[in-house]
Amino acid sequence: MQLAEDTVKQGFKGYNNYGAWLRKKYDGQRVFKVIVDGGFTCPNRDGSKGYGGCTYCNVDSFTPSVSRSTPTLREQVVKGIERARNGNKADKFIIYFQPNTNTYAPTHYLKMMYDEALSVDPENTVGLSIGTRPDCIDAEKIALLESYTDRFDVDLEMGMESIFNDTLNQINRGCTHEDLLNALKLVENSKLDICVHTIFGFPWESHEMMLKYADEINRHPQIKFVKFHHLHIVEGSVMGVKYKREPFKLFSLPEYTDFLCELLPLVRSDVVVQRLFGLSDMELLIAPNWQLKKSEIQHYIDSAILSRGVIQGSAL
C-alpha cells in the first residue's frame, strides 16, 4: 500500500486522468476550470418538459457559493480567474458554464454569453466547457460551439446519468437515453470534445447494470471525456425528502472504490476521466457523508486503484 501511495504522490495513476491530460496538452502549464453561472434554467424546471427538476438535483449543491452570490457574468469570470491564479497558481483557464442547462436559450443569446465570458482574459483562456442536457442540443447550437474551436478547445458535456430509460423516468429526468444517442449522432464528426456525465448508485440499479455503462461509452468513439459520480442526496431535492423519510442503500467509500476498480478496466483506454466522484457543498449534503475532504477521497481511490494493479481498458 505504501508503494501505491508513493506512486500516487509522483502523479502516476492507473487510468487516463484529466489532470495529466491537461499537463501534457498545455506543456506542463497549470490549467484550471473557472465555473460560471449564466443564469440559465432547465426545461425540466420551467414546465417545458416538467417541473421540479430531476429528483436528485438541487442546482445550488453543484455551484460554488461565489457564483451564486456574484451578480454579473464578467465579475464571476474575473473573480474565478483571480482565485485560481492566486490559490492554485493557475497559468491558463477554461471557462466552464456548469449550473443548469447552458444551451437552453436562443443561439444568439448563447453567443452573447459565451463571447462575454471568453473576452475577460483571452490571452490566458484556452478553453470553453458547456454543461447541458442532450435534449437541448441541435445543429445550430453545435455550429455556434464549433465556431470557437479555431481559438479555444471546446468541450460539450452532456448528462447521460443512466443508460436505462426506467431509471431516467424514475428520477424525472424529462428525457430518454435515445435523446442522448441523437445528440451523439449530431456530433459524430464534430470538432467538439464530447464529455458524458454518469451517476452510479441508484438503488434499483444492480451492480451488473451499472457495469454496462462502460459498454455504452465504448461504442461511441466521439466520447472523449467522462465524469463518473456516485449518487449523493442533497437538501432541496425530491430524493432528499424521500431519503429522510425512508433511508435507502448508498455507496460507502470502500464499496464505491471497489466498483470503480471493476469499471475502469472495462472503459476504453483513450477515454479521459475528468472525475471519479462528485461532492456537493457539505452544508447541503445529506448522504453519504464519507467524513473526508475531496483531496482525501481522491487519494483513497487513487491509492486503491494502484495497489490493486487496476489499468483502464485492460479487460477489453
mmCIF file of C-alpha atoms in Angstrom, residues 34-288:
data_model
loop_
_atom_site.group_PDB
_atom_site.id
_atom_site.type_symbol
_atom_site.label_atom_id
_atom_site.label_comp_id
_atom_site.label_asym_id
_atom_site.label_seq_id
_atom_site.Cartn_x
_atom_site.Cartn_y
_atom_site.Cartn_z
ATOM 1 C CA VAL A 34 -13.455 28.656 -13.867
ATOM 2 C CA ILE A 35 -17.075 27.862 -13.065
ATOM 3 C CA VAL A 36 -19.640 30.489 -14.038
ATOM 4 C CA ASP A 37 -23.404 30.624 -13.711
ATOM 5 C CA GLY A 38 -25.057 32.073 -16.791
ATOM 6 C CA GLY A 39 -28.450 32.269 -15.105
ATOM 7 C CA PHE A 40 -29.949 29.567 -17.308
ATOM 8 C CA THR A 41 -32.885 27.443 -16.259
ATOM 9 C CA CYS A 42 -33.804 23.924 -17.330
ATOM 10 C CA PRO A 43 -36.690 22.510 -19.409
ATOM 11 C CA ASN A 44 -37.299 20.101 -16.559
ATOM 12 C CA ARG A 45 -37.892 23.010 -14.188
ATOM 13 C CA ASP A 46 -39.721 25.654 -16.200
ATOM 14 C CA GLY A 47 -42.560 23.417 -17.400
ATOM 15 C CA SER A 48 -41.280 22.799 -20.923
ATOM 16 C CA LYS A 49 -40.545 19.177 -20.004
ATOM 17 C CA GLY A 50 -41.616 19.160 -16.372
ATOM 18 C CA TYR A 51 -41.439 20.863 -13.010
ATOM 19 C CA GLY A 52 -39.207 20.356 -10.015
ATOM 20 C CA GLY A 53 -36.193 19.079 -11.934
ATOM 21 C CA CYS A 54 -34.507 15.704 -11.625
ATOM 22 C CA THR A 55 -35.257 14.125 -8.264
ATOM 23 C CA TYR A 56 -31.583 14.089 -7.182
ATOM 24 C CA CYS A 57 -30.959 17.705 -8.119
ATOM 25 C CA ASN A 58 -30.571 20.872 -6.130
ATOM 26 C CA VAL A 59 -28.574 23.010 -8.531
ATOM 27 C CA ASP A 60 -27.035 25.010 -5.654
ATOM 28 C CA SER A 61 -25.280 21.868 -4.433
ATOM 29 C CA PHE A 62 -23.102 21.825 -7.562
ATOM 30 C CA THR A 63 -22.459 25.578 -7.791
ATOM 31 C CA PRO A 64 -19.716 27.398 -5.863
ATOM 32 C CA SER A 65 -21.197 29.939 -3.456
ATOM 33 C CA VAL A 66 -19.216 32.716 -5.134
ATOM 34 C CA SER A 67 -21.023 32.008 -8.418
ATOM 35 C CA ARG A 68 -24.399 32.108 -6.690
ATOM 36 C CA SER A 69 -23.714 35.422 -4.962
ATOM 37 C CA THR A 70 -21.898 37.326 -7.734
ATOM 38 C CA PRO A 71 -24.374 39.167 -9.951
ATOM 39 C CA THR A 72 -22.651 39.582 -13.325
ATOM 40 C CA LEU A 73 -21.021 37.073 -15.619
ATOM 41 C CA ARG A 74 -17.907 39.209 -16.054
ATOM 42 C CA GLU A 75 -17.427 39.534 -12.295
ATOM 43 C CA GLN A 76 -17.715 35.780 -11.911
ATOM 44 C CA VAL A 77 -15.018 35.181 -14.504
ATOM 45 C CA VAL A 78 -12.715 37.872 -13.068
ATOM 46 C CA LYS A 79 -13.057 36.527 -9.514
ATOM 47 C CA GLY A 80 -12.776 32.903 -10.662
ATOM 48 C CA ILE A 81 -9.554 33.577 -12.568
ATOM 49 C CA GLU A 82 -8.161 35.567 -9.653
ATOM 50 C CA ARG A 83 -8.973 32.742 -7.238
ATOM 51 C CA ALA A 84 -7.426 30.079 -9.486
ATOM 52 C CA ARG A 85 -4.329 32.176 -10.155
ATOM 53 C CA ASN A 86 -3.695 33.120 -6.527
ATOM 54 C CA GLY A 87 -4.915 29.983 -4.786
ATOM 55 C CA ASN A 88 -3.879 27.296 -7.267
ATOM 56 C CA LYS A 89 -1.051 29.010 -9.170
ATOM 57 C CA ALA A 90 -3.013 28.547 -12.393
ATOM 58 C CA ASP A 91 -1.464 29.678 -15.669
ATOM 59 C CA LYS A 92 -4.365 29.114 -18.059
ATOM 60 C CA PHE A 93 -8.128 28.841 -17.734
ATOM 61 C CA ILE A 94 -11.137 27.017 -19.114
ATOM 62 C CA ILE A 95 -14.435 28.884 -18.769
ATOM 63 C CA TYR A 96 -16.985 26.353 -17.550
ATOM 64 C CA PHE A 97 -20.707 27.078 -17.804
ATOM 65 C CA GLN A 98 -21.876 24.471 -15.299
ATOM 66 C CA PRO A 99 -25.169 25.080 -13.419
ATOM 67 C CA ASN A 100 -28.444 24.140 -15.103
ATOM 68 C CA THR A 101 -28.733 23.795 -18.899
ATOM 69 C CA ASN A 102 -26.268 26.052 -20.672
ATOM 70 C CA THR A 103 -27.606 25.623 -24.204
ATOM 71 C CA TYR A 104 -31.211 26.255 -23.174
ATOM 72 C CA ALA A 105 -31.678 29.641 -24.848
ATOM 73 C CA PRO A 106 -31.785 31.077 -28.380
ATOM 74 C CA THR A 107 -28.468 30.721 -30.179
ATOM 75 C CA HIS A 108 -27.890 34.492 -30.461
ATOM 76 C CA TYR A 109 -28.262 34.817 -26.687
ATOM 77 C CA LEU A 110 -25.869 31.933 -26.071
ATOM 78 C CA LYS A 111 -23.305 33.613 -28.329
ATOM 79 C CA MET A 112 -23.573 36.833 -26.355
ATOM 80 C CA MET A 113 -22.998 34.970 -23.063
ATOM 81 C CA TYR A 114 -20.099 32.852 -24.310
ATOM 82 C CA ASP A 115 -18.438 35.838 -26.010
ATOM 83 C CA GLU A 116 -18.588 37.918 -22.853
ATOM 84 C CA ALA A 117 -17.082 35.185 -20.672
ATOM 85 C CA LEU A 118 -14.291 34.456 -23.139
ATOM 86 C CA SER A 119 -13.402 38.141 -23.578
ATOM 87 C CA VAL A 120 -12.313 38.699 -19.964
ATOM 88 C CA ASP A 121 -8.793 37.245 -20.334
ATOM 89 C CA PRO A 122 -8.470 35.899 -23.887
ATOM 90 C CA GLU A 123 -4.672 35.636 -23.732
ATOM 91 C CA ASN A 124 -4.817 33.126 -20.888
ATOM 92 C CA THR A 125 -8.133 31.431 -21.640
ATOM 93 C CA VAL A 126 -7.596 28.181 -23.523
ATOM 94 C CA GLY A 127 -10.994 26.526 -23.368
ATOM 95 C CA LEU A 128 -14.751 26.715 -23.153
ATOM 96 C CA SER A 129 -16.742 23.982 -21.436
ATOM 97 C CA ILE A 130 -20.529 23.828 -21.708
ATOM 98 C CA GLY A 131 -22.690 21.635 -19.479
ATOM 99 C CA THR A 132 -26.111 20.775 -20.841
ATOM 100 C CA ARG A 133 -28.815 18.191 -21.434
ATOM 101 C CA PRO A 134 -28.816 16.062 -24.598
ATOM 102 C CA ASP A 135 -32.352 17.189 -25.460
ATOM 103 C CA CYS A 136 -31.178 20.825 -25.613
ATOM 104 C CA ILE A 137 -28.664 20.306 -28.420
ATOM 105 C CA ASP A 138 -29.310 20.924 -32.110
ATOM 106 C CA ALA A 139 -27.293 21.566 -35.249
ATOM 107 C CA GLU A 140 -27.404 25.355 -34.870
ATOM 108 C CA LYS A 141 -26.024 25.267 -31.328
ATOM 109 C CA ILE A 142 -23.339 22.773 -32.308
ATOM 110 C CA ALA A 143 -22.315 25.120 -35.137
ATOM 111 C CA LEU A 144 -22.071 28.004 -32.653
ATOM 112 C CA LEU A 145 -19.823 25.990 -30.322
ATOM 113 C CA GLU A 146 -17.705 24.822 -33.250
ATOM 114 C CA SER A 147 -17.173 28.455 -34.275
ATOM 115 C CA TYR A 148 -14.947 28.860 -31.198
ATOM 116 C CA THR A 149 -12.715 25.880 -31.948
ATOM 117 C CA ASP A 150 -10.241 27.881 -34.025
ATOM 118 C CA ARG A 151 -9.323 29.842 -30.875
ATOM 119 C CA PHE A 152 -10.227 27.585 -27.952
ATOM 120 C CA ASP A 153 -10.632 23.952 -27.040
ATOM 121 C CA VAL A 154 -14.366 23.435 -26.636
ATOM 122 C CA ASP A 155 -15.955 20.573 -24.786
ATOM 123 C CA LEU A 156 -19.651 19.810 -24.684
ATOM 124 C CA GLU A 157 -20.681 17.984 -21.526
ATOM 125 C CA MET A 158 -23.987 16.148 -21.626
ATOM 126 C CA GLY A 159 -25.775 14.384 -18.812
ATOM 127 C CA MET A 160 -26.104 10.708 -19.603
ATOM 128 C CA GLU A 161 -26.838 9.984 -15.920
ATOM 129 C CA SER A 162 -28.146 6.460 -16.661
ATOM 130 C CA ILE A 163 -28.329 4.330 -19.797
ATOM 131 C CA PHE A 164 -31.682 2.891 -18.665
ATOM 132 C CA ASN A 165 -34.924 4.659 -19.537
ATOM 133 C CA ASP A 166 -36.642 3.180 -16.492
ATOM 134 C CA THR A 167 -34.144 4.999 -14.290
ATOM 135 C CA LEU A 168 -34.444 8.233 -16.284
ATOM 136 C CA ASN A 169 -38.200 8.019 -15.792
ATOM 137 C CA GLN A 170 -37.923 7.313 -12.066
ATOM 138 C CA ILE A 171 -35.646 10.308 -11.499
ATOM 139 C CA ASN A 172 -37.959 12.587 -13.518
ATOM 140 C CA ARG A 173 -35.171 13.279 -15.980
ATOM 141 C CA GLY A 174 -37.550 14.545 -18.659
ATOM 142 C CA CYS A 175 -35.530 12.965 -21.464
ATOM 143 C CA THR A 176 -34.626 9.486 -22.661
ATOM 144 C CA HIS A 177 -31.418 7.674 -23.483
ATOM 145 C CA GLU A 178 -32.457 7.975 -27.122
ATOM 146 C CA ASP A 179 -32.155 11.762 -26.734
ATOM 147 C CA LEU A 180 -28.509 11.267 -25.812
ATOM 148 C CA LEU A 181 -27.976 8.914 -28.749
ATOM 149 C CA ASN A 182 -29.488 11.505 -31.083
ATOM 150 C CA ALA A 183 -27.198 14.209 -29.702
ATOM 151 C CA LEU A 184 -24.164 11.942 -30.071
ATOM 152 C CA LYS A 185 -25.200 11.328 -33.686
ATOM 153 C CA LEU A 186 -25.171 15.088 -34.310
ATOM 154 C CA VAL A 187 -21.564 15.365 -33.094
ATOM 155 C CA GLU A 188 -20.169 12.253 -34.786
ATOM 156 C CA ASN A 189 -17.698 14.235 -36.900
ATOM 157 C CA SER A 190 -17.582 17.383 -34.803
ATOM 158 C CA LYS A 191 -14.529 19.373 -33.716
ATOM 159 C CA LEU A 192 -16.007 19.481 -30.224
ATOM 160 C CA ASP A 193 -14.643 17.355 -27.398
ATOM 161 C CA ILE A 194 -17.590 15.379 -26.053
ATOM 162 C CA CYS A 195 -17.966 14.570 -22.363
ATOM 163 C CA VAL A 196 -20.711 12.471 -20.770
ATOM 164 C CA HIS A 197 -21.681 12.547 -17.120
ATOM 165 C CA THR A 198 -22.958 9.454 -15.319
ATOM 166 C CA ILE A 199 -24.367 8.714 -11.868
ATOM 167 C CA PHE A 200 -23.803 5.367 -10.166
ATOM 168 C CA GLY A 201 -25.763 4.048 -7.232
ATOM 169 C CA PHE A 202 -29.443 4.462 -7.991
ATOM 170 C CA PRO A 203 -30.847 1.912 -5.519
ATOM 171 C CA TRP A 204 -32.864 -0.007 -8.124
ATOM 172 C CA GLU A 205 -29.907 -0.496 -10.494
ATOM 173 C CA SER A 206 -27.908 -3.658 -9.924
ATOM 174 C CA HIS A 207 -24.123 -3.931 -9.958
ATOM 175 C CA GLU A 208 -24.274 -5.635 -13.365
ATOM 176 C CA MET A 209 -26.493 -2.882 -14.779
ATOM 177 C CA MET A 210 -24.026 -0.200 -13.730
ATOM 178 C CA LEU A 211 -21.072 -2.002 -15.288
ATOM 179 C CA LYS A 212 -22.933 -1.911 -18.624
ATOM 180 C CA TYR A 213 -22.431 1.857 -18.725
ATOM 181 C CA ALA A 214 -18.884 1.124 -19.892
ATOM 182 C CA ASP A 215 -20.141 -0.756 -22.958
ATOM 183 C CA GLU A 216 -22.321 2.193 -23.931
ATOM 184 C CA ILE A 217 -19.463 4.676 -23.549
ATOM 185 C CA ASN A 218 -17.094 2.449 -25.513
ATOM 186 C CA ARG A 219 -19.327 2.165 -28.551
ATOM 187 C CA HIS A 220 -19.307 5.915 -29.212
ATOM 188 C CA PRO A 221 -15.846 6.994 -30.408
ATOM 189 C CA GLN A 222 -16.899 10.656 -30.265
ATOM 190 C CA ILE A 223 -16.959 10.427 -26.448
ATOM 191 C CA LYS A 224 -13.593 11.814 -25.358
ATOM 192 C CA PHE A 225 -14.213 12.628 -21.683
ATOM 193 C CA VAL A 226 -16.271 11.066 -18.896
ATOM 194 C CA LYS A 227 -17.318 12.212 -15.440
ATOM 195 C CA PHE A 228 -18.249 9.427 -13.047
ATOM 196 C CA HIS A 229 -20.248 10.392 -9.960
ATOM 197 C CA HIS A 230 -21.710 8.376 -7.131
ATOM 198 C CA LEU A 231 -25.270 9.213 -6.150
ATOM 199 C CA HIS A 232 -25.411 11.613 -3.262
ATOM 200 C CA ILE A 233 -28.501 13.009 -1.606
ATOM 201 C CA VAL A 234 -28.763 16.755 -1.066
ATOM 202 C CA GLU A 235 -31.061 19.173 0.684
ATOM 203 C CA GLY A 236 -33.675 20.766 -1.546
ATOM 204 C CA SER A 237 -34.099 17.681 -3.744
ATOM 205 C CA VAL A 238 -37.051 15.295 -4.039
ATOM 206 C CA MET A 239 -34.712 12.398 -3.265
ATOM 207 C CA GLY A 240 -33.616 14.240 -0.157
ATOM 208 C CA VAL A 241 -37.181 14.303 1.153
ATOM 209 C CA LYS A 242 -37.657 10.614 0.371
ATOM 210 C CA TYR A 243 -34.340 9.634 1.922
ATOM 211 C CA LYS A 244 -35.162 11.404 5.180
ATOM 212 C CA ARG A 245 -38.481 9.569 5.357
ATOM 213 C CA GLU A 246 -37.048 6.178 4.474
ATOM 214 C CA PRO A 247 -33.260 5.914 4.011
ATOM 215 C CA PHE A 248 -32.044 3.620 1.236
ATOM 216 C CA LYS A 249 -28.713 1.985 0.444
ATOM 217 C CA LEU A 250 -25.951 4.267 -0.855
ATOM 218 C CA PHE A 251 -22.310 3.571 -1.644
ATOM 219 C CA SER A 252 -19.796 3.614 1.166
ATOM 220 C CA LEU A 253 -16.365 4.826 0.061
ATOM 221 C CA PRO A 254 -14.848 1.294 0.081
ATOM 222 C CA GLU A 255 -17.828 -0.045 -1.900
ATOM 223 C CA TYR A 256 -17.620 2.739 -4.464
ATOM 224 C CA THR A 257 -13.876 2.247 -4.796
ATOM 225 C CA ASP A 258 -14.420 -1.485 -5.365
ATOM 226 C CA PHE A 259 -16.933 -0.640 -8.081
ATOM 227 C CA LEU A 260 -14.566 1.770 -9.836
ATOM 228 C CA CYS A 261 -11.829 -0.857 -9.751
ATOM 229 C CA GLU A 262 -14.174 -3.159 -11.668
ATOM 230 C CA LEU A 263 -15.453 -0.486 -14.025
ATOM 231 C CA LEU A 264 -12.213 1.147 -15.196
ATOM 232 C CA PRO A 265 -10.741 -1.965 -16.868
ATOM 233 C CA LEU A 266 -13.942 -2.085 -18.953
ATOM 234 C CA VAL A 267 -13.606 1.503 -20.226
ATOM 235 C CA ARG A 268 -11.677 2.317 -23.431
ATOM 236 C CA SER A 269 -8.165 3.430 -22.567
ATOM 237 C CA ASP A 270 -8.373 6.561 -24.757
ATOM 238 C CA VAL A 271 -11.318 7.982 -22.782
ATOM 239 C CA VAL A 272 -10.099 10.725 -20.435
ATOM 240 C CA VAL A 273 -11.585 10.531 -16.945
ATOM 241 C CA GLN A 274 -12.342 14.041 -15.732
ATOM 242 C CA ARG A 275 -13.839 12.885 -12.427
ATOM 243 C CA LEU A 276 -14.222 9.648 -10.494
ATOM 244 C CA PHE A 277 -16.680 11.039 -7.938
ATOM 245 C CA GLY A 278 -18.694 14.132 -7.154
ATOM 246 C CA LEU A 279 -19.064 16.077 -3.930
ATOM 247 C CA SER A 280 -21.649 18.712 -3.083
ATOM 248 C CA ASP A 281 -21.268 21.535 -0.591
ATOM 249 C CA MET A 282 -21.134 19.899 2.841
ATOM 250 C CA GLU A 283 -23.878 22.133 4.246
ATOM 251 C CA LEU A 284 -26.252 20.703 1.632
ATOM 252 C CA LEU A 285 -25.084 17.071 1.727
ATOM 253 C CA ILE A 286 -27.413 14.605 3.442
ATOM 254 C CA ALA A 287 -25.727 11.317 2.478
ATOM 255 C CA PRO A 288 -23.392 9.570 2.006
#
